[in-house]
XYZ file of C-alpha atoms in Angstrom:
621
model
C 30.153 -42.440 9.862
C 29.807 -43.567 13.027
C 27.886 -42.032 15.806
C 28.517 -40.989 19.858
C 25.057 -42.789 21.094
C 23.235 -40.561 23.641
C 20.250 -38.311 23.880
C 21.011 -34.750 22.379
C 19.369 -31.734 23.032
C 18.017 -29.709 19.955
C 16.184 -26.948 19.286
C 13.932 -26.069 16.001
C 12.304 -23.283 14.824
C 9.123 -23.896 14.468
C 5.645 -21.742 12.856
C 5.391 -18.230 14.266
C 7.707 -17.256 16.377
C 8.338 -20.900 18.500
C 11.057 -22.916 18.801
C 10.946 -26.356 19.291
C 12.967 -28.191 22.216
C 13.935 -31.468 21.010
C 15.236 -34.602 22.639
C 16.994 -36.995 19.852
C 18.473 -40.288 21.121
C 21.272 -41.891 19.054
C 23.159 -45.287 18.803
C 26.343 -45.588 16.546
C 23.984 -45.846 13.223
C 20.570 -45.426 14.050
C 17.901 -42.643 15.136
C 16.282 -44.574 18.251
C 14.072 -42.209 19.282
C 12.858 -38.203 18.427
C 10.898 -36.304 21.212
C 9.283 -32.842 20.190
C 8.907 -30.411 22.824
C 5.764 -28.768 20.965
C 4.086 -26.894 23.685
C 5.465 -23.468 22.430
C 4.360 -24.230 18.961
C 1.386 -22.543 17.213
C -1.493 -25.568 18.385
C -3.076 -26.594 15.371
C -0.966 -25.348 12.365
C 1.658 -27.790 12.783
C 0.187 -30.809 15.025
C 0.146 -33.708 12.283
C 3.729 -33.326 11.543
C 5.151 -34.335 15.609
C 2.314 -37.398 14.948
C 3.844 -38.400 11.635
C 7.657 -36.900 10.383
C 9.265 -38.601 14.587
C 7.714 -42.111 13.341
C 8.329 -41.425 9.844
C 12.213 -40.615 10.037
C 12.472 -43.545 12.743
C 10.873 -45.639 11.001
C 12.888 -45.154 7.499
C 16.195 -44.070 8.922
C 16.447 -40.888 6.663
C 16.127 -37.512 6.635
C 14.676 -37.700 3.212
C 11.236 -37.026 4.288
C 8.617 -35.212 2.388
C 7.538 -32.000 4.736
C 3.557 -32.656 5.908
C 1.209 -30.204 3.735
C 0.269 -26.906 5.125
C 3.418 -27.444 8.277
C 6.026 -26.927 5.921
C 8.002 -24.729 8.016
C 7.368 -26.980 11.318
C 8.395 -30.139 9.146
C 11.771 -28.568 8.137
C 12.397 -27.769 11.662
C 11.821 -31.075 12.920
C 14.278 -32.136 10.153
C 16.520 -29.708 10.952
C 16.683 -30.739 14.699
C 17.259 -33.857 13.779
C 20.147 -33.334 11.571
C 21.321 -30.720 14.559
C 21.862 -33.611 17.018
C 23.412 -36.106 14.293
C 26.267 -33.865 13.818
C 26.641 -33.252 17.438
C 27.075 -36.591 17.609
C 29.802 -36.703 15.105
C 27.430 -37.959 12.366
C 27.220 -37.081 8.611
C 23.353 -35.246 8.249
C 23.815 -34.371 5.096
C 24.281 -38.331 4.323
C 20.874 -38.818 6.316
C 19.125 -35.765 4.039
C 20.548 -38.253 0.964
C 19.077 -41.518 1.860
C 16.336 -42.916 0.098
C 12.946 -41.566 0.327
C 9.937 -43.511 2.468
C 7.753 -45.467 -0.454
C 4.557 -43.821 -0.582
C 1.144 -45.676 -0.121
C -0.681 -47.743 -2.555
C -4.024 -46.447 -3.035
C -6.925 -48.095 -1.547
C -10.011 -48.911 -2.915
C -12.868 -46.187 -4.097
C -15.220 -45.265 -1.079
C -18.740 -44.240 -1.175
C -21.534 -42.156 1.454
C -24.663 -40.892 1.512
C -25.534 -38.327 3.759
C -27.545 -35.161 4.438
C -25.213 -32.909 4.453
C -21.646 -32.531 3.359
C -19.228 -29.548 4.126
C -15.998 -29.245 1.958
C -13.106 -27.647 3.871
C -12.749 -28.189 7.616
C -11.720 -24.480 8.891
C -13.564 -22.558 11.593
C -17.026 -21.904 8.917
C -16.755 -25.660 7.993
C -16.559 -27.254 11.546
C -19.862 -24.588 12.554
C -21.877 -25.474 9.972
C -20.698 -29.132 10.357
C -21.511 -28.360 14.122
C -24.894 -26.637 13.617
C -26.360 -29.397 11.009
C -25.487 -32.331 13.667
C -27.396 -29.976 16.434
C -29.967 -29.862 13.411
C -30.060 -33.766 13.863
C -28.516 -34.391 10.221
C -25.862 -36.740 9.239
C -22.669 -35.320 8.151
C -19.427 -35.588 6.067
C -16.980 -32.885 6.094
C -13.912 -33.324 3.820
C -10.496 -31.638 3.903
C -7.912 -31.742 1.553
C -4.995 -30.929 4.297
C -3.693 -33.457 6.892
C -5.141 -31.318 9.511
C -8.040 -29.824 10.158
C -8.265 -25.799 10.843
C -7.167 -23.976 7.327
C -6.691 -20.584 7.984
C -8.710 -19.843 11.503
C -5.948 -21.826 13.089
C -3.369 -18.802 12.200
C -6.020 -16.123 13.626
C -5.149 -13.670 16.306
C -7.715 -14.765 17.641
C -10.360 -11.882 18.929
C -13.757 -11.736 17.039
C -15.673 -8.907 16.484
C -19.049 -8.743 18.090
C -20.738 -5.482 19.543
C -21.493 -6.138 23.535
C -22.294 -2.812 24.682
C -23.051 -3.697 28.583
C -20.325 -5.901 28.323
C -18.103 -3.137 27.003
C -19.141 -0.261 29.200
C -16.975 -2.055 32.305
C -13.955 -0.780 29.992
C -13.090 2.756 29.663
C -12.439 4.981 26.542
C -8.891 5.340 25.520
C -7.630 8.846 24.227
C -9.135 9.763 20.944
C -12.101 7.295 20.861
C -14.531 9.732 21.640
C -13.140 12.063 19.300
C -13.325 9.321 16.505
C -17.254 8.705 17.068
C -17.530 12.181 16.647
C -15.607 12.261 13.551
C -17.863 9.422 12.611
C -21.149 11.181 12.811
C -20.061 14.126 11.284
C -19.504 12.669 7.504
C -22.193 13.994 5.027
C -25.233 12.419 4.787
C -24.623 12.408 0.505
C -21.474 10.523 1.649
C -23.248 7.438 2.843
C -25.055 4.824 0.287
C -28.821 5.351 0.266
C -29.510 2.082 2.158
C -27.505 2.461 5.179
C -28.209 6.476 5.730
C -31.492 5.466 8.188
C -29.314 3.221 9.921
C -26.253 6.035 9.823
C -28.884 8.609 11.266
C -30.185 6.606 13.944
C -25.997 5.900 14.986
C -25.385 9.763 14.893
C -28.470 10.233 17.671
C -26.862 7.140 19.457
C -22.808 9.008 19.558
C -24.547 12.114 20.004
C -26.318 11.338 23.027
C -23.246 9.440 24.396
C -20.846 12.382 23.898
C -23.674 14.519 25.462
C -23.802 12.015 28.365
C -19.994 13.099 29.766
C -19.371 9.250 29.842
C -15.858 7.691 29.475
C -16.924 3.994 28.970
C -16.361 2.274 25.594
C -19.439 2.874 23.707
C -20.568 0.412 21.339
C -23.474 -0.832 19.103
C -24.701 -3.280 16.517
C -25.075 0.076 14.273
C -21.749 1.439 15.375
C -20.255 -2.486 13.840
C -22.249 -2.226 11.035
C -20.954 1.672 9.630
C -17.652 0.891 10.193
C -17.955 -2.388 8.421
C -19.231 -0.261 5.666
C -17.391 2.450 5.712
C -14.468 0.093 6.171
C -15.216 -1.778 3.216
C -16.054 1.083 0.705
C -13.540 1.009 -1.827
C -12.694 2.281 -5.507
C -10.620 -0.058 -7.719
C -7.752 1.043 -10.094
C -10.270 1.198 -12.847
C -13.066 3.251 -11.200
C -15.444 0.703 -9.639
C -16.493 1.485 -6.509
C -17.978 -1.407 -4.195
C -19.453 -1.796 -0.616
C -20.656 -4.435 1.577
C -23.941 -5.291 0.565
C -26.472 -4.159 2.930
C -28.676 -7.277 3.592
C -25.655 -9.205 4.026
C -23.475 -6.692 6.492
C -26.831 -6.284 8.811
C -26.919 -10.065 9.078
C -23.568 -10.439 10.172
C -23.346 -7.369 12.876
C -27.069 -8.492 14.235
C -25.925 -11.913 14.481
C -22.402 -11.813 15.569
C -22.872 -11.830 19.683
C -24.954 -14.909 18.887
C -21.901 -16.463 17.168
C -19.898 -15.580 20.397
C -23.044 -17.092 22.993
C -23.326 -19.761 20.545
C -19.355 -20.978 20.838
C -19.295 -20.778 24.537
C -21.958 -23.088 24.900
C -20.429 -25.808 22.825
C -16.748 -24.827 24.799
C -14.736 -22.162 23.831
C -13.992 -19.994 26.673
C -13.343 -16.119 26.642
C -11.285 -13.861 28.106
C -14.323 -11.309 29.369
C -11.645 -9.680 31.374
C -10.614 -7.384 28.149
C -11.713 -6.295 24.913
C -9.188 -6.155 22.166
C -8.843 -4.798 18.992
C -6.676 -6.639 15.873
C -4.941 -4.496 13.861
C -7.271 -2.804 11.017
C -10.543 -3.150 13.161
C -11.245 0.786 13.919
C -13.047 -0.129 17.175
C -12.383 -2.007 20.477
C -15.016 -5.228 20.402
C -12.990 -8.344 19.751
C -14.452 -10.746 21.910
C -10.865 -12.801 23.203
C -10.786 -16.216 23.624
C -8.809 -17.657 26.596
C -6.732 -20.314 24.760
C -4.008 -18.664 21.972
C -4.883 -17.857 18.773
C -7.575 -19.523 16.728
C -7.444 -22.914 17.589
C -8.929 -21.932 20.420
C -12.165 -22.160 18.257
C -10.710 -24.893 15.635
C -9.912 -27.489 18.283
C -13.359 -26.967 20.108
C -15.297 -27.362 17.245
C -13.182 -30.142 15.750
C -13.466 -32.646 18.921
C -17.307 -31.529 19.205
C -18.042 -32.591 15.410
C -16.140 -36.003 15.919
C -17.664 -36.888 19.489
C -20.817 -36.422 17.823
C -20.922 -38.466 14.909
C -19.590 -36.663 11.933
C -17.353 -38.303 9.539
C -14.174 -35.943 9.348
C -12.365 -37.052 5.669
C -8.425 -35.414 5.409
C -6.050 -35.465 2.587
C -9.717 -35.632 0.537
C -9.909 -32.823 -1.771
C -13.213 -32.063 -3.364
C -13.099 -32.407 -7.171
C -16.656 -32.015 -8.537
C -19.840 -31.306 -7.538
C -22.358 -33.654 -8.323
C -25.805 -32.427 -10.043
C -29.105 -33.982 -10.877
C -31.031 -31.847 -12.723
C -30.922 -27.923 -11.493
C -29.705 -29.301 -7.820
C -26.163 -29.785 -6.326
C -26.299 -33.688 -5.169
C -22.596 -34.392 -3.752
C -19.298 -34.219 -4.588
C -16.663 -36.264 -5.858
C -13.441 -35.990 -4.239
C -9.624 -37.735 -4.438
C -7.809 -38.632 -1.377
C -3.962 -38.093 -1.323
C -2.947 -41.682 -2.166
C -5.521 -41.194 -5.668
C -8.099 -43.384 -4.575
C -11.984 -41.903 -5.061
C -14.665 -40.660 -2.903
C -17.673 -39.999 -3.904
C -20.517 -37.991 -1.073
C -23.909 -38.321 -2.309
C -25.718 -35.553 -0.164
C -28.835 -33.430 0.514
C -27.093 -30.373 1.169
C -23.570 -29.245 -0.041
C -21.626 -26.144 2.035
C -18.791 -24.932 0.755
C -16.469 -23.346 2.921
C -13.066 -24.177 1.576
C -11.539 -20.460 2.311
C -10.196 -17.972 -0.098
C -7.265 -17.445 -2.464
C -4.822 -16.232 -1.283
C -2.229 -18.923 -1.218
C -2.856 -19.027 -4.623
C -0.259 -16.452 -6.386
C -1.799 -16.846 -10.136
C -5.633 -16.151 -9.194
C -4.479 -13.336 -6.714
C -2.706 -12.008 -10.183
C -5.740 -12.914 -12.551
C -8.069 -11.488 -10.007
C -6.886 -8.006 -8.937
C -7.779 -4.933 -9.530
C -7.010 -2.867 -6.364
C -3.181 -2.603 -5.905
C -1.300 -1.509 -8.793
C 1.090 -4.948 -8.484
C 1.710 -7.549 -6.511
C 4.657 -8.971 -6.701
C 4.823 -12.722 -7.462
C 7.361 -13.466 -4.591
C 4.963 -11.490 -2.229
C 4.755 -13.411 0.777
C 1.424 -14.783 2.476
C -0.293 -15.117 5.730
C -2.796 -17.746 4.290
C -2.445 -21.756 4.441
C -1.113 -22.643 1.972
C -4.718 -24.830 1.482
C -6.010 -21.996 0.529
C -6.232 -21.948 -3.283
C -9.735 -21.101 -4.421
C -11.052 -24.215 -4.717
C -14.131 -23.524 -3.711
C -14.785 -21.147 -6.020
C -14.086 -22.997 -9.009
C -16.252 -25.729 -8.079
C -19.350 -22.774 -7.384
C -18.279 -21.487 -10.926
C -18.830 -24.984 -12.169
C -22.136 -25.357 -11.114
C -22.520 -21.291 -12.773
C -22.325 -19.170 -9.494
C -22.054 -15.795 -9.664
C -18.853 -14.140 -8.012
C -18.409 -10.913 -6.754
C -15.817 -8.478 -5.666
C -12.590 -10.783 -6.856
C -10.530 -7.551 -7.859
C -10.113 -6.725 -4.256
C -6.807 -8.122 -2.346
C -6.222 -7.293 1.498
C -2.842 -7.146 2.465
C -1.988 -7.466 6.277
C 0.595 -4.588 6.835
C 2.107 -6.139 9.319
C 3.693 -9.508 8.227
C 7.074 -10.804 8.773
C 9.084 -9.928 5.391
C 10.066 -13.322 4.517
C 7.980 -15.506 5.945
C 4.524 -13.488 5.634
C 4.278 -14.956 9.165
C 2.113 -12.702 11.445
C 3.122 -14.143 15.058
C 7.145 -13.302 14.437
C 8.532 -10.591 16.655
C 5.788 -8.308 18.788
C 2.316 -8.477 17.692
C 0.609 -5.642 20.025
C -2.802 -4.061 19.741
C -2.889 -1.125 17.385
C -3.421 1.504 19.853
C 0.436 0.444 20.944
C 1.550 0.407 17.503
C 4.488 2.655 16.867
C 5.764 2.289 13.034
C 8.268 3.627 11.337
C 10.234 3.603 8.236
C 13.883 2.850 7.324
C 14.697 6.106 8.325
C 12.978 6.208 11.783
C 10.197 8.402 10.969
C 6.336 7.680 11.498
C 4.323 7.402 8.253
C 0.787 7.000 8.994
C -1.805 6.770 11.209
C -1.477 3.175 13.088
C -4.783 2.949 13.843
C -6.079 2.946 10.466
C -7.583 0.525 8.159
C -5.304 -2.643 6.971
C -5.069 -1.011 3.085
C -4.418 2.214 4.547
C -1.679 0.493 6.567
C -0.322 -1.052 3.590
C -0.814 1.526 1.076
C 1.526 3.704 3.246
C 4.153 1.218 3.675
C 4.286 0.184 0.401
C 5.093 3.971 -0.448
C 7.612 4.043 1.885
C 9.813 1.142 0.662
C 7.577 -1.850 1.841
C 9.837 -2.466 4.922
C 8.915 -0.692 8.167
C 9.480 -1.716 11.895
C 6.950 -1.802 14.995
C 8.996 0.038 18.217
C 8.108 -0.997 21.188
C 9.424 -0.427 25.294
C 9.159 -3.256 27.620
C 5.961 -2.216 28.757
C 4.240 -2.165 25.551
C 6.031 -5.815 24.627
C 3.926 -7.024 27.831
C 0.942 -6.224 25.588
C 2.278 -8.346 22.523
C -0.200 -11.540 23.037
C 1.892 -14.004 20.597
C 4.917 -14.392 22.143
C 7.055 -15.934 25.204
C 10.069 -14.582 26.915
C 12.219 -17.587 25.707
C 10.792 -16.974 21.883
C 12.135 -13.545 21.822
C 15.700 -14.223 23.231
C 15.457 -16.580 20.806
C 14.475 -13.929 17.771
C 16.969 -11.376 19.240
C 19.873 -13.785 18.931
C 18.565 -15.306 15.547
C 18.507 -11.268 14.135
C 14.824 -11.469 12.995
C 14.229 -9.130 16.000
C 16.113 -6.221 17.412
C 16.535 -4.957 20.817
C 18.870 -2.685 22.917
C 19.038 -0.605 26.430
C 18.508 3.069 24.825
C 17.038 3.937 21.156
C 19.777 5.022 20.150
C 21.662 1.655 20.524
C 18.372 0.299 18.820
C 18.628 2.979 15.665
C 22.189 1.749 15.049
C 21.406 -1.873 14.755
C 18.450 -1.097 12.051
C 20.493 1.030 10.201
C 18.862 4.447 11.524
C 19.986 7.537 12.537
C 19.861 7.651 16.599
C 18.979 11.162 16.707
C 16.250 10.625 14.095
C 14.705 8.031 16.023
C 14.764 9.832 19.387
C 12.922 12.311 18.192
C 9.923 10.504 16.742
C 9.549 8.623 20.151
C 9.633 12.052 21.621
C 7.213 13.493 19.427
C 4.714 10.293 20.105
C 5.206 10.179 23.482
C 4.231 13.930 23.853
C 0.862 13.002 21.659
C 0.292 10.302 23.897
C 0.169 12.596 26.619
C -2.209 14.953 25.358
C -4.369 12.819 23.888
C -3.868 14.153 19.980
C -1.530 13.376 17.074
C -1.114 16.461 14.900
C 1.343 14.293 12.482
C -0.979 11.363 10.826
C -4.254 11.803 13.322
C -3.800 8.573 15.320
C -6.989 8.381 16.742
C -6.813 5.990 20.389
C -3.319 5.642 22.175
C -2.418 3.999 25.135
C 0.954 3.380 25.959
C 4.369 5.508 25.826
C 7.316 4.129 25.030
C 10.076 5.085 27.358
C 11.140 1.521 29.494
C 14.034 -0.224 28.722
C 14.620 -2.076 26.654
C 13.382 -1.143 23.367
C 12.355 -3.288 20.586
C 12.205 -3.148 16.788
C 9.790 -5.848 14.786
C 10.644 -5.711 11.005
C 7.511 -5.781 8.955
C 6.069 -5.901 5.191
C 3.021 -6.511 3.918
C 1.886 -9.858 2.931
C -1.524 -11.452 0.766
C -3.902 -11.649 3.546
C -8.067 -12.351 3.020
C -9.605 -12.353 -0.486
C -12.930 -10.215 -0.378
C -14.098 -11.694 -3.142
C -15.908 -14.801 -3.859
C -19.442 -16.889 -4.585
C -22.254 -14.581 -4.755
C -24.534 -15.390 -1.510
C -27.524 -14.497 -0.509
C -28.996 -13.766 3.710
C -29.386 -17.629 3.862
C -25.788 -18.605 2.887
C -27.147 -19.388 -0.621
C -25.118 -19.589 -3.193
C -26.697 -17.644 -6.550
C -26.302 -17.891 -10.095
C -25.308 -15.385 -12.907
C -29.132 -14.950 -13.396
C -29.619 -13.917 -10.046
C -31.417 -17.397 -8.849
C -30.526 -19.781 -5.996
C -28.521 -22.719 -6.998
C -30.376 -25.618 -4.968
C -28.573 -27.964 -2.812
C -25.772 -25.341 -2.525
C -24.295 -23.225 -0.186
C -21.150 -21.101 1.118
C -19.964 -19.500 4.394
C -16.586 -17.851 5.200
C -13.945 -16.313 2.783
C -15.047 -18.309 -0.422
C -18.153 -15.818 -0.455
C -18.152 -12.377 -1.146
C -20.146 -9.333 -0.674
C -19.564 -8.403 3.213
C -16.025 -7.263 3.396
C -16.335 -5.435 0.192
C -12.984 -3.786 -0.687
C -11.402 -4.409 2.814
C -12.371 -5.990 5.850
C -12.219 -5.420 9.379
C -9.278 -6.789 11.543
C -11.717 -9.373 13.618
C -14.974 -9.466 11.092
C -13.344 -12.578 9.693
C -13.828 -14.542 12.937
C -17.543 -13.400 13.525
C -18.100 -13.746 9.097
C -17.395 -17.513 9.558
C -19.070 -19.077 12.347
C -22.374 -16.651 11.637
C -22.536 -17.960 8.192
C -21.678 -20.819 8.732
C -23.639 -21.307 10.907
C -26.759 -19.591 8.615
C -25.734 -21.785 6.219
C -26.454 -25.161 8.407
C -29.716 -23.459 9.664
C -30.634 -22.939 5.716
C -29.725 -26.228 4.930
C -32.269 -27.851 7.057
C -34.942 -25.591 7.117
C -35.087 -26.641 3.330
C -34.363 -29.865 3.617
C -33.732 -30.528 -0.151
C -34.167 -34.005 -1.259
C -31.469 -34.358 -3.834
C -31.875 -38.236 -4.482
């Protein structure tokens, strides 16, 4: 079917909550030419597939294109777009979708290094150690099974936890902060595990002597961090087992975290010191912002630093084996995607491949927290993001710890698991509500909390905002949520009532739970669920409504590690040659992390683990 040549305008939805202008140029039987307007795109989830699917659909004249791995959403939009402009143009798509598929490539031959170190998995803890160890002076490999490097620090909000208190007095309290270190220092002393209560103690004298002070900054400490990192983390499972961070490892990461931070700007990130933020599920303001959107505002730093300085970067190269001599981890042996074999012959192996959580069958094996997850349960993770890591550590006979425990993030998009859909605000702006219209927790609470309650209220819930708490939302554009509005995946109107109807709700329901939190926000207190900081009311036109679910989020659990990212045995002794950083260990987060401790986890360890690495300076062969 012939074609009416020209250049058609197209538009895609892409990751998140982008869409994708696109400029397609036609002639009677051929695609010429595809241009991808990518600049509202997530950067870094999605970039391989505008460098390959344009030159791959050209190239092949078909539609019949295999989406890139870990874009999947991206790639079908690009498709999509595609097929968009052939029928505007009078064309059959659905003929394109049919045509024959681009041969794949031949493998090429077996390849072989020898390094000093080698990292396996290229997200924000692989790129710092990778980073760290060429600062060390050491040669180094880093492979990644993905197209792209980034795994799951790419889809970050982006702030990371770090405790700044000069920096953090220029900010003042919000309501109920002060009220919440006081609620803080009051718990029991019999309440707190016997190796944090000196540390608890000495953070009652420091809230006490703040509140005693008369002070309205934001008040913050390493020992303020490290409590509510604890307290944040202890947990019970469904068969009785309690677990919390483990000491050694929690006081390493709070004492270390600002150096993380320092440590980032000097090799180029840049932050936003004009605010401190707070992700959802963090319990205190310290999120240290970066300037550029989201995570790869770290991934894309570190990335270009690693390559300009020597390392070899490996992708589509996932690590199969570890190698071992003896009672020592030597290398790895790894497949790229076209089956040919690599093989890393190493001093020093760091694993820091991610979590599980993309991984519906271990997630199912593995828990023991919620009561079920359903298999169909979306995700936030890559879909990289399989465990791999730990099965190679349980090769080797690593120890794991904490696997039971699943975080969900509350606040997900329902089909997509998606957390940059609709209006992502800070928690103190959160107003949520269920199908009915009514509040159901406390919105500044933990992430389980969060969940817990949503999940007893039907899983679905919505996030209200007013215009002037949307001009909080950092994920979003003007054009992306005209676009949401008119796709229905978000929902807005001129008076709540208007907004109530849409959503299914009873206007006079919903009126009066806006009422009620506006009047708390006024004085400071929220009788209903104890909301503990607030900021905004919502009362501008117009009014919005995010649908939300929960979605697999972080894995707690993973390779038993020691201070010194070392990865230990079943018998409670340090595998040599081996180590781990980031969400593949376990025994920080405990039974549920901190909105923002993921950010400062990865680039600490990772970064410990690098320092490790050459301080021992293993020779493995």
């Amino acid at each position: 079917m012939a074609m009416k040549p020209g250049t058609y305008d197209v538009k895609a939805k892409g990751h998140g909550s982008s869409y994708m202008p696109m400029q397609v140029k036609l002639s009677e039987d051929k695609i010429e030419n595809i241009n991808v307007n990518a600049s509202g795109e997530t950067r870094g989830v999605a970039d391989e597939v505008f460098n390959r699917l344009p030159k791959l659909i050209v190239d092949n004249q078909t539609l019949n294109v295999d989406a890139v791995s870990g874009a999947t959403i991206s790639s079908h939009g690009v498709i999509d777009g595609v097929a968009e402009a052939i029928t505007e143009a009078g064309g059959d798509a659905e003929e394109w979708k049919k045509r024959a598929k681009p041969s794949k490539a031949h493998a090429t031959k077996d390849e072989e290094y020898t390094t000093d170190v080698v990292v396996i998995g290229a997200g924000g803890a692989g790129l710092a150690a990778a980073a760290r160890s060429i600062q060390h002076g050491r040669k180094v490999v880093v492979l990644e099974k993905f197209p792209q490097i980034g795994g799951n620090t790419t889809r970050a909000g982006g702030p990371m936890n770090a405790a700044e208190p000069e920096w953090q007095k220029k900010f003042k309290a919000l309501a109920g902060e002060k009220e919440d270190l006081e609620k803080l220092a009051a718990t029991p002393i019999e309440k707190i595990d016997p190796e944090y209560r000196s540390d608890f103690e000495g953070l009652q004298k420091q809230i006490k002597e703040y509140v005693d002070s008369g002070a309205n900054y934001l008040f913050d400490s390493k020992l303020l961090h490290e409590i509510q990192t604890y307290v944040g983390g202890k947990r019970t499972d469904l068969n009785g087992h309690e677990i919390h961070g483990t000491y050694a490892l929690v006081k390493e990461l709070v004492d270390n975290a600002l150096d993380s931070v320092n440590w980032l700007k000097e090799l180029g990130v840049k932050f936003d010191d004009s605010q401190v933020t707070m992700p959802v599920g963090a319990l205190w303001r310290r999120g240290h912002k970066p300037v550029e959107p989201m995570g790869y505002a770290y991934i894309h730093v570190l990335g270009d630093w690693v390559k300009d300085h020597g390392a070899t970067v490996l992708t589509e190269t996932r690590a199969k084996h570890l190698l071992v001599d003896g009672d020592k981890v030597v290398g790895v042996v790894a497949e790229k995607s076209d089956g040919s074999k690599v093989t890393v012959h190493a001093k020093s192996v760091i694993l820091t491949s991610g979590g599980f959580g993309a991984n519906m069958k271990m997630v199912q094996k593995y828990n023991t927290y919620w009561k079920h997850i359903d298999s169909d349960m979306p995700t936030t993770n890559s879909p990289a993001i399989t465990g791999d890591g730990i099965g190679l550590g349980k090769e080797v006979g690593a120890d794991l710890v904490g696997m039971g425990f699943i975080q969900l993030m509350p606040v997900s998009d329902p089909k997509t698991g998606e957390l940059f859909t609709g209006l992502q605000t800070p928690p103190e702006n959160y107003i949520m509500v269920n199908k009915e219209g009514k509040r159901f927790v406390n919105e500044f609470a933990e992430r389980d909390t969060l969940a817990k309650a949503a999940i007893a209220n039907g899983g679905l819930f919505y996030l209200i905002a007013d215009d002037k708490i949307k001009a909080t939302a950092y994920n979003t554009t003007q054009e992306s949520i005209d676009a949401q509005v008119k796709a229905g995946t978000l929902f807005r109107a001129n008076t709540l009532a208007d907004l109530a109807k849409q959503i299914g709700m009873k206007p006079e329901v919903l009126e009066d739970t806006i009422k009620k939190y506006n009047s708390y926000v006024d004085a400071g207190e929220d009788p209903e669920f104890g909301k503990s900081a607030f900021n905004l009311k919502c009362e501008a036109a117009p009014f919005y409504a995010t649908p939300r679910k929960p979605a697999i989020h972080h894995t707690m659990g993973g390779l038993r590690i020691d201070t010194k990212a070392r990865v230990i045995n079943k018998d409670g002794a340090v595998i040599k040659g081996l180590y781990a950083a980031g969400e593949v260990a376990g025994g920080i987060h405990a039974g549920n992390r901190l909105g923002g401790n993921s950010l400062a986890d990865i680039f600490t360890f990772g970064r410990i683990a690098a320092n490790t690495a050459f301080a021992e300076k293993i020779i493995n062969y």
